[in-house]
Short mmCIF file of N, CA and C in Angstrom, two decimals:
data_model
loop_
_atom_site.label_atom_id
_atom_site.label_comp_id
_atom_site.label_asym_id
_atom_site.label_seq_id
_atom_site.Cartn_x
_atom_site.Cartn_y
_atom_site.Cartn_z
N UNK A 1 0.56 -0.98 0.12
CA UNK A 1 0.36 -0.06 0.13
C UNK A 1 0.90 1.57 -0.66
N UNK A 2 0.78 1.92 -0.71
CA UNK A 2 1.51 3.21 -1.52
C UNK A 2 1.13 4.03 0.02
N UNK A 3 -0.07 4.36 0.93
CA UNK A 3 -0.06 5.32 1.64
C UNK A 3 0.51 4.95 2.95
N UNK A 4 0.53 4.02 3.25
CA UNK A 4 1.62 3.00 4.30
C UNK A 4 3.29 4.20 4.29
N UNK A 5 3.64 3.78 2.81
CA UNK A 5 5.03 3.79 3.79
C UNK A 5 5.00 4.81 2.90
N UNK A 6 4.51 5.94 2.47
CA UNK A 6 5.19 7.08 2.64
C UNK A 6 4.34 7.66 3.69
N UNK A 7 3.17 7.69 4.69
CA UNK A 7 2.85 8.15 5.60
C UNK A 7 4.44 7.91 6.63
N UNK A 8 4.88 6.41 6.17
CA UNK A 8 5.56 6.04 7.44
C UNK A 8 6.84 7.36 6.94
N UNK A 9 7.37 7.29 6.11
CA UNK A 9 8.11 7.99 5.48
C UNK A 9 8.70 9.15 5.71
N UNK A 10 7.55 10.40 4.96
CA UNK A 10 6.94 11.37 6.10
C UNK A 10 7.37 11.22 7.13
N UNK A 11 6.56 10.58 8.08
CA UNK A 11 6.89 10.52 10.05
C UNK A 11 8.41 10.33 9.50
N UNK A 12 9.03 9.74 9.46
CA UNK A 12 10.10 9.70 10.21
C UNK A 12 11.41 10.76 9.29
N UNK A 13 10.77 10.97 8.19
CA UNK A 13 11.61 12.22 7.30
C UNK A 13 12.14 13.60 8.50
N UNK A 14 10.62 13.94 9.09
CA UNK A 14 10.50 15.12 10.54
C UNK A 14 10.41 14.58 12.01
N UNK A 15 11.18 13.34 12.46
CA UNK A 15 11.29 13.00 13.06
C UNK A 15 10.10 13.17 14.57
N UNK A 16 9.20 13.50 14.33
CA UNK A 16 7.68 12.14 14.23
C UNK A 16 7.52 11.58 15.13
N UNK A 17 6.67 11.05 16.20
CA UNK A 17 7.11 10.09 16.78
C UNK A 17 5.63 9.42 16.18
N UNK A 18 5.34 8.22 16.79
CA UNK A 18 3.35 7.89 16.36
C UNK A 18 2.45 8.85 17.08
N UNK A 19 2.94 9.04 18.50
CA UNK A 19 1.80 10.29 19.08
C UNK A 19 2.24 10.77 19.33
N UNK A 20 2.82 11.81 18.62
CA UNK A 20 2.07 13.06 17.69
C UNK A 20 1.76 13.58 16.80
N UNK A 21 2.00 12.47 15.96
CA UNK A 21 1.44 12.88 15.43
C UNK A 21 -0.78 12.33 15.56
N UNK A 22 -0.44 11.53 16.58
CA UNK A 22 -2.05 11.18 17.13
C UNK A 22 -2.50 12.30 17.19
N UNK A 23 -1.84 12.13 18.47
CA UNK A 23 -2.46 13.50 18.96
C UNK A 23 -2.56 14.57 17.99
N UNK A 24 -1.83 15.46 17.16
CA UNK A 24 -2.53 16.05 16.29
C UNK A 24 -3.69 15.70 15.61
N UNK A 25 -4.31 14.44 15.55
CA UNK A 25 -5.32 14.65 14.01
C UNK A 25 -5.99 14.04 15.32
N UNK A 26 -6.70 13.66 17.45
CA UNK A 26 -7.00 13.52 18.05
C UNK A 26 -7.53 12.04 17.56
N UNK A 27 -6.98 10.67 17.43
CA UNK A 27 -7.30 9.90 16.50
C UNK A 27 -6.25 9.04 17.99
N UNK A 28 -6.88 8.22 18.44
CA UNK A 28 -5.29 6.72 19.05
C UNK A 28 -4.25 6.15 18.07
N UNK A 29 -3.32 6.70 19.46
CA UNK A 29 -1.60 5.99 18.71
C UNK A 29 -1.95 4.45 17.91
N UNK A 30 -2.63 4.26 18.42
CA UNK A 30 -2.50 2.26 17.38
C UNK A 30 -4.31 2.74 15.84
N UNK A 31 -4.48 3.32 16.07
CA UNK A 31 -5.28 3.79 14.84
C UNK A 31 -4.17 4.29 13.98
N UNK A 32 -3.58 5.72 14.09
CA UNK A 32 -2.75 5.99 12.73
C UNK A 32 -1.30 4.56 13.21
N UNK A 33 -0.30 4.27 13.77
CA UNK A 33 0.37 3.40 13.19
C UNK A 33 -0.69 1.82 12.75
N UNK A 34 -2.30 1.81 12.01
CA UNK A 34 -1.77 1.26 11.63
C UNK A 34 -2.14 1.84 10.59
N UNK A 35 -2.49 3.11 10.12
CA UNK A 35 -2.65 3.57 8.57
C UNK A 35 -1.30 3.04 8.23
N UNK A 36 -0.20 3.33 9.09
CA UNK A 36 2.05 3.06 8.76
C UNK A 36 1.29 1.33 8.49
N UNK A 37 1.17 1.36 9.38
CA UNK A 37 1.44 -0.63 8.84
C UNK A 37 0.44 -1.73 8.14
N UNK A 38 -0.77 -0.43 7.22
CA UNK A 38 -1.46 -1.10 6.10
C UNK A 38 -2.52 -1.34 7.26
N UNK A 39 -2.55 -2.08 8.28
CA UNK A 39 -3.81 -3.04 9.33
C UNK A 39 -4.78 -2.39 8.70
N UNK A 40 -4.82 -0.30 9.05
CA UNK A 40 -6.31 0.42 8.70
C UNK A 40 -5.73 1.43 7.48
N UNK A 41 -7.16 2.04 7.40
CA UNK A 41 -7.16 2.52 5.65
C UNK A 41 -7.83 3.82 6.55
N UNK A 42 -7.05 4.48 5.41
CA UNK A 42 -7.83 6.13 7.13
C UNK A 42 -8.99 6.65 6.48
N UNK A 43 -9.48 7.69 6.73
CA UNK A 43 -10.85 8.48 5.96
C UNK A 43 -10.80 8.70 4.55
N UNK A 44 -11.66 8.84 3.56
CA UNK A 44 -11.38 10.36 2.99
C UNK A 44 -10.83 11.54 3.75
N UNK A 45 -10.67 11.75 4.57
CA UNK A 45 -10.47 13.29 6.00
C UNK A 45 -9.57 13.45 6.29
N UNK A 46 -9.49 12.03 7.25
CA UNK A 46 -7.70 11.27 7.97
C UNK A 46 -7.08 12.08 6.66
N UNK A 47 -7.24 11.13 4.81
CA UNK A 47 -5.89 11.27 3.95
C UNK A 47 -5.44 13.23 4.19
N UNK A 48 -7.08 13.74 4.09
CA UNK A 48 -6.85 15.33 3.88
C UNK A 48 -6.34 16.22 5.31
N UNK A 49 -6.98 15.65 6.48
CA UNK A 49 -5.79 15.87 7.05
C UNK A 49 -4.75 16.13 7.44
N UNK A 50 -3.92 14.41 7.01
CA UNK A 50 -2.32 13.73 6.60
C UNK A 50 -1.55 15.01 6.03
N UNK A 51 -2.75 15.29 4.24
CA UNK A 51 -1.21 15.36 3.25
C UNK A 51 -1.99 16.94 4.84
N UNK A 52 -2.68 17.02 5.05
CA UNK A 52 -2.03 19.48 5.48
C UNK A 52 -1.36 19.08 6.68
N UNK A 53 -1.19 18.13 7.69
CA UNK A 53 -0.18 18.18 8.38
C UNK A 53 0.95 18.32 8.11
N UNK A 54 1.13 17.03 7.01
CA UNK A 54 2.63 16.48 7.02
C UNK A 54 2.87 17.87 5.26
N UNK A 55 2.42 19.12 5.40
CA UNK A 55 3.20 19.60 3.68
C UNK A 55 1.99 19.47 2.94
N UNK A 56 1.90 18.14 2.51
CA UNK A 56 1.96 17.55 1.05
C UNK A 56 0.31 17.20 -0.06
N UNK A 57 0.50 16.45 -0.71
CA UNK A 57 -0.60 16.50 -1.28
C UNK A 57 -2.08 15.23 -1.16
N UNK A 58 -2.85 15.52 -0.74
CA UNK A 58 -3.10 13.60 -1.15
C UNK A 58 -2.77 13.39 -2.40
N UNK A 59 -3.22 13.70 -2.77
CA UNK A 59 -1.91 12.88 -4.26
C UNK A 59 -0.64 12.45 -4.68
N UNK A 60 -0.38 12.68 -3.24
CA UNK A 60 0.98 12.37 -2.77
C UNK A 60 0.94 11.05 -1.76
N UNK A 61 0.51 11.16 -0.95
CA UNK A 61 -0.60 10.16 -0.59
C UNK A 61 -0.77 8.96 -0.98
N UNK A 62 -0.87 9.46 -1.26
CA UNK A 62 -1.84 8.17 -2.29
C UNK A 62 -1.85 7.59 -3.49
N UNK A 63 -0.03 7.81 -4.02
CA UNK A 63 0.66 7.52 -4.71
C UNK A 63 0.10 7.76 -6.68
N UNK A 64 -0.69 8.83 -6.43
CA UNK A 64 -0.91 10.01 -7.64
C UNK A 64 0.07 10.05 -8.85
N UNK A 65 1.08 10.21 -7.67
CA UNK A 65 1.99 11.55 -7.97
C UNK A 65 3.39 11.42 -6.82
N UNK A 66 4.44 11.68 -7.50
CA UNK A 66 5.80 11.19 -5.78
C UNK A 66 6.58 12.63 -5.95
N UNK A 67 6.05 14.30 -7.20
CA UNK A 67 6.45 14.86 -6.46
C UNK A 67 5.62 15.31 -4.39
N UNK A 68 6.56 15.44 -3.90
CA UNK A 68 6.16 15.50 -2.13
C UNK A 68 5.60 16.87 -2.78
N UNK A 69 5.67 17.92 -3.38
CA UNK A 69 5.64 19.64 -3.16
C UNK A 69 4.50 19.98 -4.76
N UNK A 70 3.44 19.82 -4.53
CA UNK A 70 3.85 20.54 -6.01
C UNK A 70 4.03 21.33 -6.84
N UNK A 71 4.17 20.95 -7.97
CA UNK A 71 4.74 22.81 -9.08
C UNK A 71 3.83 22.78 -9.56
N UNK A 72 4.36 24.31 -10.60
CA UNK A 72 4.06 24.28 -11.56
C UNK A 72 5.10 25.03 -12.49
N UNK A 73 4.95 24.29 -13.74
CA UNK A 73 5.74 25.56 -14.93
C UNK A 73 4.62 26.56 -15.78
N UNK A 74 5.68 26.88 -15.03
CA UNK A 74 5.79 28.78 -15.73
C UNK A 74 4.93 28.47 -16.94
N UNK A 75 6.01 28.80 -17.82
CA UNK A 75 6.20 28.03 -19.61
C UNK A 75 5.67 27.56 -19.65
N UNK A 76 4.44 26.10 -19.09
CA UNK A 76 3.35 26.45 -19.74
C UNK A 76 2.51 26.21 -18.76
N UNK A 77 1.44 26.81 -17.89
CA UNK A 77 1.03 26.29 -17.41
C UNK A 77 -0.44 25.78 -17.27
N UNK A 78 -1.35 24.44 -16.88
CA UNK A 78 -2.02 23.51 -16.56
C UNK A 78 -3.14 24.70 -15.38
N UNK A 79 -3.09 25.73 -14.77
CA UNK A 79 -3.90 26.17 -13.26
C UNK A 79 -3.62 27.53 -14.40
N UNK A 80 -4.74 28.43 -13.79
CA UNK A 80 -5.46 29.35 -13.42
C UNK A 80 -4.54 30.03 -13.01
N UNK A 81 -3.35 31.87 -12.96
CA UNK A 81 -2.53 31.97 -11.52
C UNK A 81 -3.26 33.40 -11.16
N UNK A 82 -3.02 33.06 -10.40
CA UNK A 82 -4.55 35.36 -9.80
C UNK A 82 -2.53 35.42 -8.96
N UNK A 83 -2.76 36.67 -8.55
CA UNK A 83 -1.92 36.98 -7.86
C UNK A 83 -2.95 38.57 -7.36
N UNK A 84 -3.19 38.41 -5.61
CA UNK A 84 -3.85 39.34 -5.47
C UNK A 84 -5.47 38.92 -5.90
N UNK A 85 -5.83 38.10 -6.16
CA UNK A 85 -7.07 37.53 -6.21
C UNK A 85 -6.92 38.07 -7.46
N UNK A 86 -5.63 38.16 -9.03
CA UNK A 86 -6.27 38.65 -9.86
C UNK A 86 -5.53 38.00 -10.51
N UNK A 87 -6.45 37.62 -11.47
CA UNK A 87 -5.80 37.07 -12.96
C UNK A 87 -4.10 37.81 -13.77
N UNK A 88 -3.55 36.73 -12.95
CA UNK A 88 -2.18 36.88 -14.22
C UNK A 88 -2.24 36.78 -15.60
N UNK A 89 -1.90 37.86 -16.40
CA UNK A 89 -1.60 37.74 -18.10
C UNK A 89 -0.64 37.08 -18.86
N UNK A 90 -1.42 36.63 -20.10
CA UNK A 90 0.29 36.19 -20.12
C UNK A 90 1.54 36.99 -20.82
N UNK A 91 1.31 38.25 -20.96
CA UNK A 91 2.41 39.21 -20.54
C UNK A 91 3.24 38.98 -19.22
N UNK A 92 2.21 38.91 -18.11
CA UNK A 92 2.67 38.57 -17.44
C UNK A 92 3.76 37.52 -17.18
N UNK A 93 3.44 37.22 -17.37
CA UNK A 93 3.94 35.56 -16.82
C UNK A 93 5.19 35.51 -18.12
N UNK A 94 5.34 35.61 -18.95
CA UNK A 94 6.52 36.16 -20.05
C UNK A 94 7.49 37.02 -19.53
N UNK A 95 7.34 38.01 -18.79
CA UNK A 95 8.25 38.71 -17.84
C UNK A 95 8.61 38.35 -17.14
N UNK A 96 7.35 37.11 -16.09
CA UNK A 96 8.04 37.10 -14.55
C UNK A 96 8.35 35.84 -14.99
N UNK A 97 8.75 35.52 -16.24
CA UNK A 97 9.72 33.56 -16.67
C UNK A 97 11.37 34.42 -16.72
N UNK A 98 10.76 35.77 -17.19
CA UNK A 98 12.49 37.06 -18.02
C UNK A 98 12.99 37.20 -16.32
N UNK A 99 12.59 37.53 -15.94
CA UNK A 99 12.77 37.81 -15.08
C UNK A 99 13.66 38.16 -13.88
N UNK A 100 12.85 35.97 -13.68
CA UNK A 100 13.25 34.24 -13.36
C UNK A 100 15.14 34.26 -13.98
N UNK A 101 15.44 34.32 -15.38
CA UNK A 101 15.74 33.81 -15.73
C UNK A 101 17.20 34.19 -15.64
N UNK A 102 17.32 35.69 -16.15
CA UNK A 102 17.77 36.96 -15.41
C UNK A 102 18.64 36.69 -14.44
N UNK A 103 17.83 36.64 -13.83
CA UNK A 103 18.57 36.86 -12.41
C UNK A 103 18.95 35.77 -12.10
N UNK A 104 18.46 34.69 -12.99
CA UNK A 104 19.23 33.47 -12.08
C UNK A 104 20.97 33.61 -13.40
N UNK A 105 20.67 33.96 -14.18
CA UNK A 105 21.96 34.31 -14.84
C UNK A 105 23.30 35.24 -14.50
N UNK A 106 23.41 36.39 -13.77
CA UNK A 106 23.38 37.31 -12.81
C UNK A 106 24.27 36.46 -11.68
N UNK A 107 23.03 35.65 -11.04
CA UNK A 107 23.27 34.92 -9.54
C UNK A 107 25.13 33.51 -10.32
N UNK A 108 24.56 33.05 -10.92
CA UNK A 108 25.34 31.79 -11.45
C UNK A 108 26.83 32.39 -11.88
N UNK A 109 26.48 33.86 -12.49
CA UNK A 109 28.29 34.41 -13.21
C UNK A 109 28.70 34.94 -11.75
N UNK A 110 28.33 35.15 -10.59
CA UNK A 110 28.73 35.80 -9.66
C UNK A 110 30.42 34.44 -8.81
#
């Protein structure tokens, strides 16, 4: 089971105890231990809470992606980008990409 493996890896990476996570979720330590061992399956709500606690996505926990932190490729955005609630235009994205590339070039020449 992918979720049990991912939960165990994330917990160990953060050096959190089983009890700490159980306390954060207001569940018994044995319940959370069951999630990691694969003996129990967390509810959809629990998966959502676990993703929030670990700062990752439900897709990562469930094995739909291998990216612990989601990323957006600005040169090919697949989502609507906003700044301060206002849509980012294509021209603004092009300018942002140019700025980032120029800044990286300057930093790499140091």
